[in-house]
């Protein structure tokens, strides 16, 4: 639950609308408490929340984003080891 790469998302040119740090922490706590096996994320943007969830989920995430530009950025910023849990 490190959110080590959060600043990378925040400082990206497309990062001004991402989820806040406290909301990322809250999201991670929710996942740790309820232990979902699958998550459907609608409107994943550049992937900051997807990244936060992927750090702690023991399952898979289906990340849906209509903007190809945002999808591309998410795939560039989210580490490959975490992308194994994500279906874009």
PDB file of C-alpha atoms in Angstrom, residues 35-76:
ATOM      1  CA  UNK A  35     -11.311  -8.454  -0.531  1.00  0.00           C
ATOM      2  CA  UNK A  36     -13.116  -8.308  -3.889  1.00  0.00           C
ATOM      3  CA  UNK A  37     -11.899 -10.750  -6.538  1.00  0.00           C
ATOM      4  CA  UNK A  38     -13.024  -8.630  -9.506  1.00  0.00           C
ATOM      5  CA  UNK A  39     -13.442  -4.896  -9.946  1.00  0.00           C
ATOM      6  CA  UNK A  40     -15.047  -3.073 -12.865  1.00  0.00           C
ATOM      7  CA  UNK A  41     -13.711   0.466 -13.095  1.00  0.00           C
ATOM      8  CA  UNK A  42     -15.643   2.745 -15.426  1.00  0.00           C
ATOM      9  CA  UNK A  43     -13.733   5.838 -16.499  1.00  0.00           C
ATOM     10  CA  UNK A  44     -10.237   4.840 -15.460  1.00  0.00           C
ATOM     11  CA  UNK A  45      -8.617   7.967 -16.921  1.00  0.00           C
ATOM     12  CA  UNK A  46      -4.828   7.781 -16.925  1.00  0.00           C
ATOM     13  CA  UNK A  47      -4.927   4.931 -14.425  1.00  0.00           C
ATOM     14  CA  UNK A  48      -4.132   6.471 -11.027  1.00  0.00           C
ATOM     15  CA  UNK A  49      -7.021   4.739  -9.269  1.00  0.00           C
ATOM     16  CA  UNK A  50      -6.405   1.577 -11.283  1.00  0.00           C
ATOM     17  CA  UNK A  51      -2.805   1.608 -10.068  1.00  0.00           C
ATOM     18  CA  UNK A  52      -3.895   2.157  -6.453  1.00  0.00           C
ATOM     19  CA  UNK A  53      -6.313  -0.778  -6.619  1.00  0.00           C
ATOM     20  CA  UNK A  54      -3.843  -3.052  -8.419  1.00  0.00           C
ATOM     21  CA  UNK A  55      -1.316  -2.579  -5.615  1.00  0.00           C
ATOM     22  CA  UNK A  56      -3.590  -4.295  -3.098  1.00  0.00           C
ATOM     23  CA  UNK A  57      -6.109  -6.487  -4.921  1.00  0.00           C
ATOM     24  CA  UNK A  58      -5.748 -10.240  -4.977  1.00  0.00           C
ATOM     25  CA  UNK A  59      -7.823 -10.565  -8.119  1.00  0.00           C
ATOM     26  CA  UNK A  60      -8.404  -8.664 -11.340  1.00  0.00           C
ATOM     27  CA  UNK A  61      -9.507  -5.241 -12.495  1.00  0.00           C
ATOM     28  CA  UNK A  62     -11.450  -4.479 -15.647  1.00  0.00           C
ATOM     29  CA  UNK A  63     -10.528  -0.860 -16.452  1.00  0.00           C
ATOM     30  CA  UNK A  64     -12.774   0.847 -19.002  1.00  0.00           C
ATOM     31  CA  UNK A  65     -11.795   4.180 -20.542  1.00  0.00           C
ATOM     32  CA  UNK A  66     -13.125   5.593 -23.796  1.00  0.00           C
ATOM     33  CA  UNK A  67     -10.166   7.908 -24.411  1.00  0.00           C
ATOM     34  CA  UNK A  68      -7.425   6.063 -26.257  1.00  0.00           C
ATOM     35  CA  UNK A  69      -4.981   8.758 -25.128  1.00  0.00           C
ATOM     36  CA  UNK A  70      -5.761   8.047 -21.469  1.00  0.00           C
ATOM     37  CA  UNK A  71      -5.521   4.286 -22.030  1.00  0.00           C
ATOM     38  CA  UNK A  72      -2.098   4.763 -23.588  1.00  0.00           C
ATOM     39  CA  UNK A  73      -0.878   6.873 -20.648  1.00  0.00           C
ATOM     40  CA  UNK A  74      -2.197   4.311 -18.138  1.00  0.00           C
ATOM     41  CA  UNK A  75      -0.334   1.513 -19.879  1.00  0.00           C
ATOM     42  CA  UNK A  76       2.851   3.609 -19.829  1.00  0.00           C
TER      43      UNK A  76
END
